[in-house]
Coordinates of N, CA, C and O in Angstrom, one line a residue:
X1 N 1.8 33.2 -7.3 CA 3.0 33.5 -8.1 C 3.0 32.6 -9.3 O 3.4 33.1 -10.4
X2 N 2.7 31.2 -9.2 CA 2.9 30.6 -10.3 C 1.6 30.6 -11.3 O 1.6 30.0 -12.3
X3 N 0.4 31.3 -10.9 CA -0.6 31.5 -11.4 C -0.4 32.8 -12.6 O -1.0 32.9 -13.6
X4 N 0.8 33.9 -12.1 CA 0.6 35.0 -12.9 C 2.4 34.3 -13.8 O 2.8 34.9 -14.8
X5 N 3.1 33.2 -13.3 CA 3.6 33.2 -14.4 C 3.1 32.5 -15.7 O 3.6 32.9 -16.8
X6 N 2.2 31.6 -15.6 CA 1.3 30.7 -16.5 C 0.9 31.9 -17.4 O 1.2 32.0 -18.6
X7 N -0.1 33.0 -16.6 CA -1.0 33.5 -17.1 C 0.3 34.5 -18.3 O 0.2 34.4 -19.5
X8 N 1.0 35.0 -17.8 CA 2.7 35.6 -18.8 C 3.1 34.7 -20.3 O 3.3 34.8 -21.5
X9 N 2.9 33.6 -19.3 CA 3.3 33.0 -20.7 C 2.4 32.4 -21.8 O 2.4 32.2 -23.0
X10 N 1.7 32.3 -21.2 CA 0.0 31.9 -22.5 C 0.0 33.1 -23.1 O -0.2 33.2 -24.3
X11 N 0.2 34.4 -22.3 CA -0.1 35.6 -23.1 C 1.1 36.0 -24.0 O 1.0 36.8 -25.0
X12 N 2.0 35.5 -23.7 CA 3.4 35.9 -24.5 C 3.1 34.6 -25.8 O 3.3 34.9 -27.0
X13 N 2.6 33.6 -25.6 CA 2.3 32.5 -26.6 C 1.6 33.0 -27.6 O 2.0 32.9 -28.7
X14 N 0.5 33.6 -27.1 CA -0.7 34.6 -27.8 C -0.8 35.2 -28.8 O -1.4 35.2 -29.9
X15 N 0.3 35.9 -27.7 CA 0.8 37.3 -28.5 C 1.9 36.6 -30.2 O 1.6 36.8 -31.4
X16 N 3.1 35.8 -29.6 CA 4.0 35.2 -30.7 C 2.8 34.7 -32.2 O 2.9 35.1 -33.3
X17 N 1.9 33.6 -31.6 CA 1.1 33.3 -33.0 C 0.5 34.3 -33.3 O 0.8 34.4 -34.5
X18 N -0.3 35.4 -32.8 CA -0.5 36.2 -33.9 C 0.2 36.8 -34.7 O 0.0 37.2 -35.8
X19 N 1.5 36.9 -33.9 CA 2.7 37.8 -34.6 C 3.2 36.6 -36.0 O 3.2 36.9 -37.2
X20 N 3.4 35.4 -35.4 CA 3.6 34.4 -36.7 C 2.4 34.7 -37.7 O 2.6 35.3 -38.7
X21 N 0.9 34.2 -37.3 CA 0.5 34.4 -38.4 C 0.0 36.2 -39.4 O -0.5 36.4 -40.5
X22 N 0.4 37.2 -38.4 CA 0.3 38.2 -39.3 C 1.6 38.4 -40.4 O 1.5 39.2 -41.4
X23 N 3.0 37.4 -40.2 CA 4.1 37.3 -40.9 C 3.4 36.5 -42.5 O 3.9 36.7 -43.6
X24 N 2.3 35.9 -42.4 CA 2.1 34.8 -43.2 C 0.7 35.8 -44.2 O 0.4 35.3 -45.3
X25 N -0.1 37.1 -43.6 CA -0.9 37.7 -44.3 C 0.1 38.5 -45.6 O 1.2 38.9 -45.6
X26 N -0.9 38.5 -46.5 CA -0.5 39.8 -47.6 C 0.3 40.8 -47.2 O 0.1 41.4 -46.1
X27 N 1.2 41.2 -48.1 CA 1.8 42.4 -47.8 C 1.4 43.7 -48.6 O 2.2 44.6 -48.6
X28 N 0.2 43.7 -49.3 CA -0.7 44.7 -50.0 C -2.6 44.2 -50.0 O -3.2 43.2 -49.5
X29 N -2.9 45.1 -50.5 CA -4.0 45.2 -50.8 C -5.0 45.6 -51.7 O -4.6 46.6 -52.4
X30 N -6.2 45.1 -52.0 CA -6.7 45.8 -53.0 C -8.1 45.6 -53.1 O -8.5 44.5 -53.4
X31 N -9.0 46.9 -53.0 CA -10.2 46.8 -53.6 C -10.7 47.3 -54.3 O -10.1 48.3 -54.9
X32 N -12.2 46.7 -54.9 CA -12.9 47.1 -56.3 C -14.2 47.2 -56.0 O -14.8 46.2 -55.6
X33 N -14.6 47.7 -56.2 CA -15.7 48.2 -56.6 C -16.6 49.0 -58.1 O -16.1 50.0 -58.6
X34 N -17.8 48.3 -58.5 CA -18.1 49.1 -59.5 C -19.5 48.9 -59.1 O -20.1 48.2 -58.3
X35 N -19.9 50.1 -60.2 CA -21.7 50.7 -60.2 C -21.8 51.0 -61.8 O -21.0 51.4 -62.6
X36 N -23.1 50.7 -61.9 CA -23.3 51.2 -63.4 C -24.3 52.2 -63.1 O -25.1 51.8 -62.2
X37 N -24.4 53.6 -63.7 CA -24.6 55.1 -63.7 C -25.4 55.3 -64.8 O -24.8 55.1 -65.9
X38 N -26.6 55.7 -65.0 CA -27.3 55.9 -65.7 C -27.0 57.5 -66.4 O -27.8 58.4 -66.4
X39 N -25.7 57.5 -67.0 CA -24.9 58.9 -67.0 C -23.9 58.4 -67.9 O -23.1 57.5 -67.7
X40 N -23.8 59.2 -69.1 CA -22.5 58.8 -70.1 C -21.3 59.6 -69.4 O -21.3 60.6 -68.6
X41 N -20.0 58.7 -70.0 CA -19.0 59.0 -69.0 C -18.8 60.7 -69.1 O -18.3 61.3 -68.1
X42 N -19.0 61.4 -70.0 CA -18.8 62.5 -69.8 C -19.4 63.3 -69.3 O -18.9 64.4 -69.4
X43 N -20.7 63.1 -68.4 CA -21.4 63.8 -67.1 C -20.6 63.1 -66.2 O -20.0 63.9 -65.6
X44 N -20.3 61.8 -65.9 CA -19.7 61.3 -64.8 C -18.1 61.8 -64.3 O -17.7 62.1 -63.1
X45 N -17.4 61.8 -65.3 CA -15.9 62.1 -65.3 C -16.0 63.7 -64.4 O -15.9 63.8 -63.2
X46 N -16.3 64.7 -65.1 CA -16.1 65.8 -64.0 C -16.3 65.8 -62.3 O -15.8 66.6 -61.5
X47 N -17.2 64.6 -61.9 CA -17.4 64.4 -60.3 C -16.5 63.9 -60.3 O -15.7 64.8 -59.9
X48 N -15.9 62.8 -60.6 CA -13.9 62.5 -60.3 C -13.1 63.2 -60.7 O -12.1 63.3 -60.0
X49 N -13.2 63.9 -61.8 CA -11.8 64.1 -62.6 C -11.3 65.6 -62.0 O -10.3 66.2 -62.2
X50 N -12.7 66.2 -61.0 CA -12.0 67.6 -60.3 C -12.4 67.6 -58.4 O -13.4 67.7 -57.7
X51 N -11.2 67.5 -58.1 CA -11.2 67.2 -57.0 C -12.6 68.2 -55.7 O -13.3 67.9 -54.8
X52 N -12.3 69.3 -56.4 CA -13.0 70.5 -55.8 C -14.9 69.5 -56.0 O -15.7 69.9 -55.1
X53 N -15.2 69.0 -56.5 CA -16.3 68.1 -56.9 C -16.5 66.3 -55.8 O -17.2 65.3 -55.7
X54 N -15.7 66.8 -55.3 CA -15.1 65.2 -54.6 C -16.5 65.6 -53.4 O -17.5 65.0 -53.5
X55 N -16.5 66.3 -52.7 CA -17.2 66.3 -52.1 C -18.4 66.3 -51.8 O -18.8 66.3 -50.7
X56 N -19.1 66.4 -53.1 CA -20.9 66.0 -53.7 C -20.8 64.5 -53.1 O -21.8 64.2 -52.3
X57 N -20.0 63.5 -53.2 CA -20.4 62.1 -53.6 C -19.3 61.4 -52.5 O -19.0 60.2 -52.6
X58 N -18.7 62.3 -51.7 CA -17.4 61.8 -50.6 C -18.2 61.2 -49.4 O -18.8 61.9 -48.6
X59 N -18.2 59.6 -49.4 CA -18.6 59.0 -48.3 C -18.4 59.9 -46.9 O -19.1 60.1 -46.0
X60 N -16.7 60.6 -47.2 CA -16.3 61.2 -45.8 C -16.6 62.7 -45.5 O -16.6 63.3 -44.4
X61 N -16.9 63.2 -46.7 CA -17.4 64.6 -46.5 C -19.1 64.6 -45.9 O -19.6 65.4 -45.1
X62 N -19.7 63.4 -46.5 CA -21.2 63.4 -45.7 C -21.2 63.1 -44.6 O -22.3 63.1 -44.1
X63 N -20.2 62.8 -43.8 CA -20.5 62.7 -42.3 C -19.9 63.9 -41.6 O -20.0 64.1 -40.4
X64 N -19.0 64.7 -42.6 CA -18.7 65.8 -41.6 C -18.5 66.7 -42.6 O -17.7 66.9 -43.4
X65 N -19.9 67.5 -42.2 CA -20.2 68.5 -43.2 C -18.9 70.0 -43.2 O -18.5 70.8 -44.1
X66 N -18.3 69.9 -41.6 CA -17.5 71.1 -41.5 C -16.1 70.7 -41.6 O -15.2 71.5 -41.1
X67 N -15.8 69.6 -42.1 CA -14.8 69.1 -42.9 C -13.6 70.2 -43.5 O -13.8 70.5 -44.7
X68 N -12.7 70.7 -43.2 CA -11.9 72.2 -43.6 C -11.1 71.3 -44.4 O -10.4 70.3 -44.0
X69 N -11.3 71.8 -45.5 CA -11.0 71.4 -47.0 C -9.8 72.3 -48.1 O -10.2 73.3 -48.8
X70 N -8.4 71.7 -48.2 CA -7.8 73.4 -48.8 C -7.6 72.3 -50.2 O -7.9 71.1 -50.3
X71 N -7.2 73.3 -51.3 CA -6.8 72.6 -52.9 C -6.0 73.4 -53.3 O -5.8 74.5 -52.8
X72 N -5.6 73.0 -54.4 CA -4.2 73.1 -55.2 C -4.7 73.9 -56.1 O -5.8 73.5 -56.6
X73 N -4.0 75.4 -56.7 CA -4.9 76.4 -57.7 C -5.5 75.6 -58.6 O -6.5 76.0 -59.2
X74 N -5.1 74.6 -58.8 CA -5.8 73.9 -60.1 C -6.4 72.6 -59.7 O -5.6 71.8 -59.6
X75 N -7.6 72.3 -59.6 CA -8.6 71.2 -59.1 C -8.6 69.9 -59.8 O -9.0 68.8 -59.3
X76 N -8.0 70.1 -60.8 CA -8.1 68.6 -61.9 C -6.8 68.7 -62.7 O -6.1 69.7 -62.7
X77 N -6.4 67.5 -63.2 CA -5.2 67.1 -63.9 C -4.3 66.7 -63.0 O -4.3 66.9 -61.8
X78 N -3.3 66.0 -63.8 CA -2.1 65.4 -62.8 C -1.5 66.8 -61.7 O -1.4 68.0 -62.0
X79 N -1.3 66.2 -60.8 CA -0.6 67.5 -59.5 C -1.6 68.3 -58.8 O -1.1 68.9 -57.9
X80 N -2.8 68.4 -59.0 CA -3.9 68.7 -58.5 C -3.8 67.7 -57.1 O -3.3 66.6 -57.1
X81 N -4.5 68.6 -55.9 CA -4.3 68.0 -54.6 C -5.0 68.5 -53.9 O -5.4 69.6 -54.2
X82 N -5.5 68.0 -52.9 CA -6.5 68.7 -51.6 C -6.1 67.9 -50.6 O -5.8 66.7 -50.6
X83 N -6.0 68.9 -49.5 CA -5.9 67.9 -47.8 C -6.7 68.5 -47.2 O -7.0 69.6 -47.6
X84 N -7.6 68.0 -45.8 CA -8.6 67.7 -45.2 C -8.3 68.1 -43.8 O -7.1 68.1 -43.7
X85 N -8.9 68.4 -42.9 CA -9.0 67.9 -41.5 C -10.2 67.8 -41.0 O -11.0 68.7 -41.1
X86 N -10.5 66.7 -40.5 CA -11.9 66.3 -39.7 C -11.4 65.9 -38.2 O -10.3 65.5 -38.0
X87 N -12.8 66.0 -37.1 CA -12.2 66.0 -36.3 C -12.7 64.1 -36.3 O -12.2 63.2 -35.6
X88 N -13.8 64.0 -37.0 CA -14.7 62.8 -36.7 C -13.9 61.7 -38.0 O -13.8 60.5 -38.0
X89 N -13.4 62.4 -38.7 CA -12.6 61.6 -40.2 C -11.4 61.3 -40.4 O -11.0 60.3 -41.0
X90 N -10.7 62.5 -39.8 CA -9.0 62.4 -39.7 C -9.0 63.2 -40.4 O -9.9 64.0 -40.6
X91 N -7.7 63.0 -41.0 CA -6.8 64.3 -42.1 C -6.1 63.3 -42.6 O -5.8 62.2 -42.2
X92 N -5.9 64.0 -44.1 CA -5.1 63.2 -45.4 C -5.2 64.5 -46.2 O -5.5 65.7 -46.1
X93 N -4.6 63.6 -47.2 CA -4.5 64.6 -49.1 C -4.2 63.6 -49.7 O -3.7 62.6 -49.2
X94 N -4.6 64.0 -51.2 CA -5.2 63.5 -52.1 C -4.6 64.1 -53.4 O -4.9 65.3 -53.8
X95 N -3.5 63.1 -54.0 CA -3.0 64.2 -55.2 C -3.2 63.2 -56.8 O -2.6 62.3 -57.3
X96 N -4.0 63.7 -57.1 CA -4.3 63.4 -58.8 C -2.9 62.9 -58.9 O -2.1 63.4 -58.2
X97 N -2.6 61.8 -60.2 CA -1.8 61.4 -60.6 C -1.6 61.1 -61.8 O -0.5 61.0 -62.3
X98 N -3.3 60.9 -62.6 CA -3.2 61.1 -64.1 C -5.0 61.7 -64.2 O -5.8 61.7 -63.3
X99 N -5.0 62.0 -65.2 CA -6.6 62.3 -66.0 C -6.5 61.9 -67.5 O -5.8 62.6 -68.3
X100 N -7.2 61.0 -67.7 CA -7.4 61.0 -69.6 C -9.6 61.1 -69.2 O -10.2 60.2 -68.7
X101 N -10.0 62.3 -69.6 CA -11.2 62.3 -70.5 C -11.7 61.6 -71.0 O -10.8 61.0 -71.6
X102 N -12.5 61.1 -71.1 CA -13.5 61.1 -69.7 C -13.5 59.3 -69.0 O -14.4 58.8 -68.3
X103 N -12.5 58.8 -69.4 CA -12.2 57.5 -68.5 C -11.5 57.0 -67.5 O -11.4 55.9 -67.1
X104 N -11.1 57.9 -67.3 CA -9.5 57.9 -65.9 C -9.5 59.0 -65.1 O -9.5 60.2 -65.4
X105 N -9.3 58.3 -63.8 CA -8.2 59.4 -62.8 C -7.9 58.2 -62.0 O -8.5 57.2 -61.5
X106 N -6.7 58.9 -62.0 CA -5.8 57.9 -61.1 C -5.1 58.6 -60.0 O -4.8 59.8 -60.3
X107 N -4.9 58.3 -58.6 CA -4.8 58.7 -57.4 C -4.4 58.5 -56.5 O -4.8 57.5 -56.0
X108 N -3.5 59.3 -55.6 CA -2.6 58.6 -54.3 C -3.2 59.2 -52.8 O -3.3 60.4 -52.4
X109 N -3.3 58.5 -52.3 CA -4.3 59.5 -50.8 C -3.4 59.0 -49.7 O -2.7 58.0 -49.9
X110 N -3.4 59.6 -48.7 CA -2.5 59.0 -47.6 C -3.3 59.9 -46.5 O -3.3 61.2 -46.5
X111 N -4.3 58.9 -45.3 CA -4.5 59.8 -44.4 C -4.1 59.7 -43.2 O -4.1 58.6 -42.7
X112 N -3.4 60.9 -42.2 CA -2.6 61.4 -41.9 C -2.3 60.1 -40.4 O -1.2 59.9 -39.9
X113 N -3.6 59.4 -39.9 CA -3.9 58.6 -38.9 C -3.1 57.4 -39.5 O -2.1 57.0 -38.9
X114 N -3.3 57.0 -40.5 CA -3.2 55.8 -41.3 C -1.7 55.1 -41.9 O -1.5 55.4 -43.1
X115 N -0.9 54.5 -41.3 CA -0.2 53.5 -41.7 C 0.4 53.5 -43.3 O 1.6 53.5 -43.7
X116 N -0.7 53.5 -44.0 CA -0.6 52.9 -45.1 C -1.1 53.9 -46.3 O -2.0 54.6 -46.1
X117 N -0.5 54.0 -47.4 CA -1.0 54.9 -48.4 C -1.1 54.0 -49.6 O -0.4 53.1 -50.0
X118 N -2.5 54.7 -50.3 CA -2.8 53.8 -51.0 C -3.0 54.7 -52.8 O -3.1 55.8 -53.1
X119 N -3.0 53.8 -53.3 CA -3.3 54.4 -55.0 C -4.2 53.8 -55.2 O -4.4 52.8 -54.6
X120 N -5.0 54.4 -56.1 CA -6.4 54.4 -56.5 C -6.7 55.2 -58.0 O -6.0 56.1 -58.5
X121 N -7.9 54.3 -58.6 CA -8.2 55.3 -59.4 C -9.8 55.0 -59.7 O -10.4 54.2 -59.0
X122 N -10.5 55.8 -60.9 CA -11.8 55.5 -61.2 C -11.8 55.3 -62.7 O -11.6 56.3 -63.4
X123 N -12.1 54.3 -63.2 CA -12.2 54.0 -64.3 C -13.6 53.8 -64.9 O -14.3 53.1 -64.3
X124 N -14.1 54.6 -66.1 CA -15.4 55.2 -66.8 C -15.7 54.5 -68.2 O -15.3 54.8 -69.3
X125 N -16.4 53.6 -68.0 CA -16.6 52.5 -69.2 C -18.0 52.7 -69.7 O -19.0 52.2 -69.1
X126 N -18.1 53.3 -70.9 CA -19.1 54.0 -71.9 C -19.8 52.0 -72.1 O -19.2 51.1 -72.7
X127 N -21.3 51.9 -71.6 CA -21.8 50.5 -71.3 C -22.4 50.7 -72.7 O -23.0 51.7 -72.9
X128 N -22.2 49.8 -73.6 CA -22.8 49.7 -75.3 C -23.3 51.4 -75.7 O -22.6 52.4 -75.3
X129 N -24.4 51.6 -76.6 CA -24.5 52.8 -77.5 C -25.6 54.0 -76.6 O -26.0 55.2 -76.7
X130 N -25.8 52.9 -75.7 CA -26.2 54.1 -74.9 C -25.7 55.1 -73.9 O -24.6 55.7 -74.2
X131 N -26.4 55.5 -72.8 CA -25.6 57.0 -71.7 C -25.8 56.4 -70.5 O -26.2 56.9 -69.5
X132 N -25.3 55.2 -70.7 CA -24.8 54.4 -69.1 C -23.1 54.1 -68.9 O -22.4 53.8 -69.9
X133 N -22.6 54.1 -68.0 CA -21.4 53.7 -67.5 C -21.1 53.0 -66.5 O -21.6 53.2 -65.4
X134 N -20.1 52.0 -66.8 CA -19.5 51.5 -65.4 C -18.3 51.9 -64.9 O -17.3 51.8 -65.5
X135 N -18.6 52.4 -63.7 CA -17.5 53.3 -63.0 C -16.9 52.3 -62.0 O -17.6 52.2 -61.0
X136 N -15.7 51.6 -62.2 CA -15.0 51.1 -61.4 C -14.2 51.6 -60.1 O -13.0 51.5 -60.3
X137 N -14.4 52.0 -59.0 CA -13.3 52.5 -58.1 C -12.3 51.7 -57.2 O -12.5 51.4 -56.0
X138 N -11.2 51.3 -58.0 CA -10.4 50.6 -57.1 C -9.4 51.1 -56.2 O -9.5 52.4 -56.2
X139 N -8.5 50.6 -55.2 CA -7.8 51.3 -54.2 C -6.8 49.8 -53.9 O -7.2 48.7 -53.5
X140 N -5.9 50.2 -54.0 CA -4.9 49.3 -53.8 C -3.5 50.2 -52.7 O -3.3 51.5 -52.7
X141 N -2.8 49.5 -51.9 CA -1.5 49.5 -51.3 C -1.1 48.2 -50.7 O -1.6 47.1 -50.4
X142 N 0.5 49.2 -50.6 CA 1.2 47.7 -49.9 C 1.4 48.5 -48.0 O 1.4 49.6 -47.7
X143 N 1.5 47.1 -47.3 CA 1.4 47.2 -46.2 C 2.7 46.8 -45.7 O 2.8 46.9 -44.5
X144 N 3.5 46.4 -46.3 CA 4.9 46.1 -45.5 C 5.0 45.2 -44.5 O 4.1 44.8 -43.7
X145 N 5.9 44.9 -44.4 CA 6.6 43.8 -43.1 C 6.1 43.8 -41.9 O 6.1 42.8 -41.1
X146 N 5.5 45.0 -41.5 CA 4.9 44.8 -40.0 C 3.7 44.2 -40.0 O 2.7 44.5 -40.7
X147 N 4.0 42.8 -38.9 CA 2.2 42.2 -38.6 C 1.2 42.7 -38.5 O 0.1 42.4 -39.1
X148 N 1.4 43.7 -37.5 CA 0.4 44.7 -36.8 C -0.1 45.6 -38.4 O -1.3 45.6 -38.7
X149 N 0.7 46.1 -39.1 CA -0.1 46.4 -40.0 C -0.3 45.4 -41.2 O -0.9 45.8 -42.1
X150 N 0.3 44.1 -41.1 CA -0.8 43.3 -42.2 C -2.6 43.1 -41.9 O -3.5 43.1 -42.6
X151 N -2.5 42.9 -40.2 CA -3.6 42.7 -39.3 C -4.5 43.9 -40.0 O -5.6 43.8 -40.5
X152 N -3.9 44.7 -39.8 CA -4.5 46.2 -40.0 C -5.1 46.1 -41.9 O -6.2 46.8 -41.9
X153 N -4.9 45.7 -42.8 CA -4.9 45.3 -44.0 C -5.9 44.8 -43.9 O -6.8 45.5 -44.3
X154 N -6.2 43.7 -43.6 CA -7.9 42.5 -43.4 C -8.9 43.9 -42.7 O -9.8 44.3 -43.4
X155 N -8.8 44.3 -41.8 CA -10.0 45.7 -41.3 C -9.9 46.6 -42.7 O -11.0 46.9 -43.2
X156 N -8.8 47.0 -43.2 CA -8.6 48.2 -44.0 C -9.6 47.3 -45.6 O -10.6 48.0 -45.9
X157 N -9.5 46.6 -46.1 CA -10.3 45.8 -47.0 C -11.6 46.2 -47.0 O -12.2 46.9 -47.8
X158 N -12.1 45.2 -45.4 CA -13.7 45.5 -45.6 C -14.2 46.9 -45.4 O -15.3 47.1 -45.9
X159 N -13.4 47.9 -44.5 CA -14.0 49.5 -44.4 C -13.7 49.9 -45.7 O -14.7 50.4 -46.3
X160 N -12.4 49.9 -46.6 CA -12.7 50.4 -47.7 C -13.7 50.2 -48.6 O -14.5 51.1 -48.9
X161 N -13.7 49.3 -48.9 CA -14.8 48.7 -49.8 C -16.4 48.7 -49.4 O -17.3 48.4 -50.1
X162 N -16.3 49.2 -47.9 CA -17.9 49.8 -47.6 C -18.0 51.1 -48.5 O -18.7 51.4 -49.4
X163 N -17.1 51.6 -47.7 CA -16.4 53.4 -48.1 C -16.8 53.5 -49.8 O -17.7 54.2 -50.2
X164 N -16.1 52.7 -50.7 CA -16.3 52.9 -51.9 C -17.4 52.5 -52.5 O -17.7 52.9 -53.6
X165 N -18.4 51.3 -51.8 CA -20.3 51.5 -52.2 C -21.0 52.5 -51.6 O -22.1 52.9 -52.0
X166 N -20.3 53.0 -50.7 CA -21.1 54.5 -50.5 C -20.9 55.4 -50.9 O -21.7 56.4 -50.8
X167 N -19.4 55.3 -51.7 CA -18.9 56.8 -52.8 C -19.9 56.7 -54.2 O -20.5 57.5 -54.9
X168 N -19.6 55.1 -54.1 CA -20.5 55.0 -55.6 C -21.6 55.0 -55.5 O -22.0 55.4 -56.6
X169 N -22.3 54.8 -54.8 CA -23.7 55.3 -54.5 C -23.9 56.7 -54.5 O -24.6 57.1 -55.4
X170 N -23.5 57.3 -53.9 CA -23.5 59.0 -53.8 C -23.3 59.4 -55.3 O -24.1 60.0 -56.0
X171 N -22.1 59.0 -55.7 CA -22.0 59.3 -57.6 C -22.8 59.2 -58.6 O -23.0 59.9 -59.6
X172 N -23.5 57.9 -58.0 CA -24.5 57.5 -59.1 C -25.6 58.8 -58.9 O -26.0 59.3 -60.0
X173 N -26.1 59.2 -57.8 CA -27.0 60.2 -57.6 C -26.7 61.2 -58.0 O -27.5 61.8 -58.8
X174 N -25.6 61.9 -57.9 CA -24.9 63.3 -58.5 C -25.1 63.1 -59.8 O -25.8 63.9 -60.4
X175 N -24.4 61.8 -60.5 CA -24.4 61.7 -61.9 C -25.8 61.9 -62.5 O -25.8 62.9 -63.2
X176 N -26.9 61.2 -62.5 CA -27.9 60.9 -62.7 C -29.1 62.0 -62.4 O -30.3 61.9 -62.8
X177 N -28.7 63.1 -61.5 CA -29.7 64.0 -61.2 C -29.9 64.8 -62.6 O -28.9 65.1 -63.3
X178 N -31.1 65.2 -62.9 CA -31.5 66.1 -64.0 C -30.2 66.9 -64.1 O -29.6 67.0 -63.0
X179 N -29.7 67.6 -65.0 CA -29.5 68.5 -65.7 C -27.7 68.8 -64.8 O -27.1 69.8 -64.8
X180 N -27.1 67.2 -63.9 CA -25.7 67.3 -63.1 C -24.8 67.5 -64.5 O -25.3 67.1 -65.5
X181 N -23.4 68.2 -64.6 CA -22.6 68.1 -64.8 C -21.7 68.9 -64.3 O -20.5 68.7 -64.6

């Protein structure tokens, strides 16, 4: 008996410091990622700037090819939206929030498993006088007061930022194929 109350209370101990120190983690987040694109921003911008295109170069659509995909009559510009269901990916949507030609889209995604919603965009930086670009994709949110989801914040970091060298990898290939736009 006094063996399982020891073992109660080390685990209630346990339990309290992680809870202290997830009080003491960030209460947002944010990743970046960039690739330079052998592709002037205006081959590149149509693979972001229309959603209906998201899935040539979607880390999450290449693992699940039968991914059921709906969109908003209009694929690009602010209010433009698509939501997802995977059985292997989850479900979310994805709603444009700005577009300027050919350097910007900006973006709010929330997937449906997921805690936390994040904004994001892809920024298209024309590299000196040639037809190269640096395509930045950042993804930022906040995580709020709960431990359990700051904890969740530190995992959410490093998968995103896998997620987004394999988006940008995929883009750079779309971008860069003979005759993509």
């Amino acid at each position: 008996m006094r063996f399982l109350l020891r073992l109660s209370l080390a685990f209630a101990l346990v339990v309290a410091v992680l809870a202290a120190i997830g009080f003491l983690l960030p209460r947002s987040y944010r990743v970046e990622r960039t690739a330079t694109i052998a592709a002037a921003p205006e081959a590149v911008y149509p693979l972001v700037g229309d959603l209906a295109r998201w899935r040539e170069w979607s880390p999450w659509a290449a693992r699940d090819p039968r991914m059921q995909v709906t969109f908003s009559a209009q694929t690009t510009g602010a209010g433009a939206w698509t939501e997802w269901r995977s059985a292997s990916q989850g479900s979310g949507r994805a709603e444009i929030l700005e577009g300027v030609v050919p350097e910007l889209v900006r973006y709010r995604m929330q997937f449906a498993d997921q805690p936390v919603a994040s904004e994001g965009q892809f920024r298209l930086v024309r590299l000196g006088a040639g037809g190269q670009t640096v395509a930045t994709w950042t993804s930022e949110g906040r995580l709020g007061w709960s431990p359990l989801v700051r904890w969740f914040g530190l995992l959410l970091r490093r998968v995103e930022g896998r997620e987004q060298e394999l988006g940008l990898a995929a883009l750079q290939q779309c971008a860069e194929k003979p005759g993509a736009r």
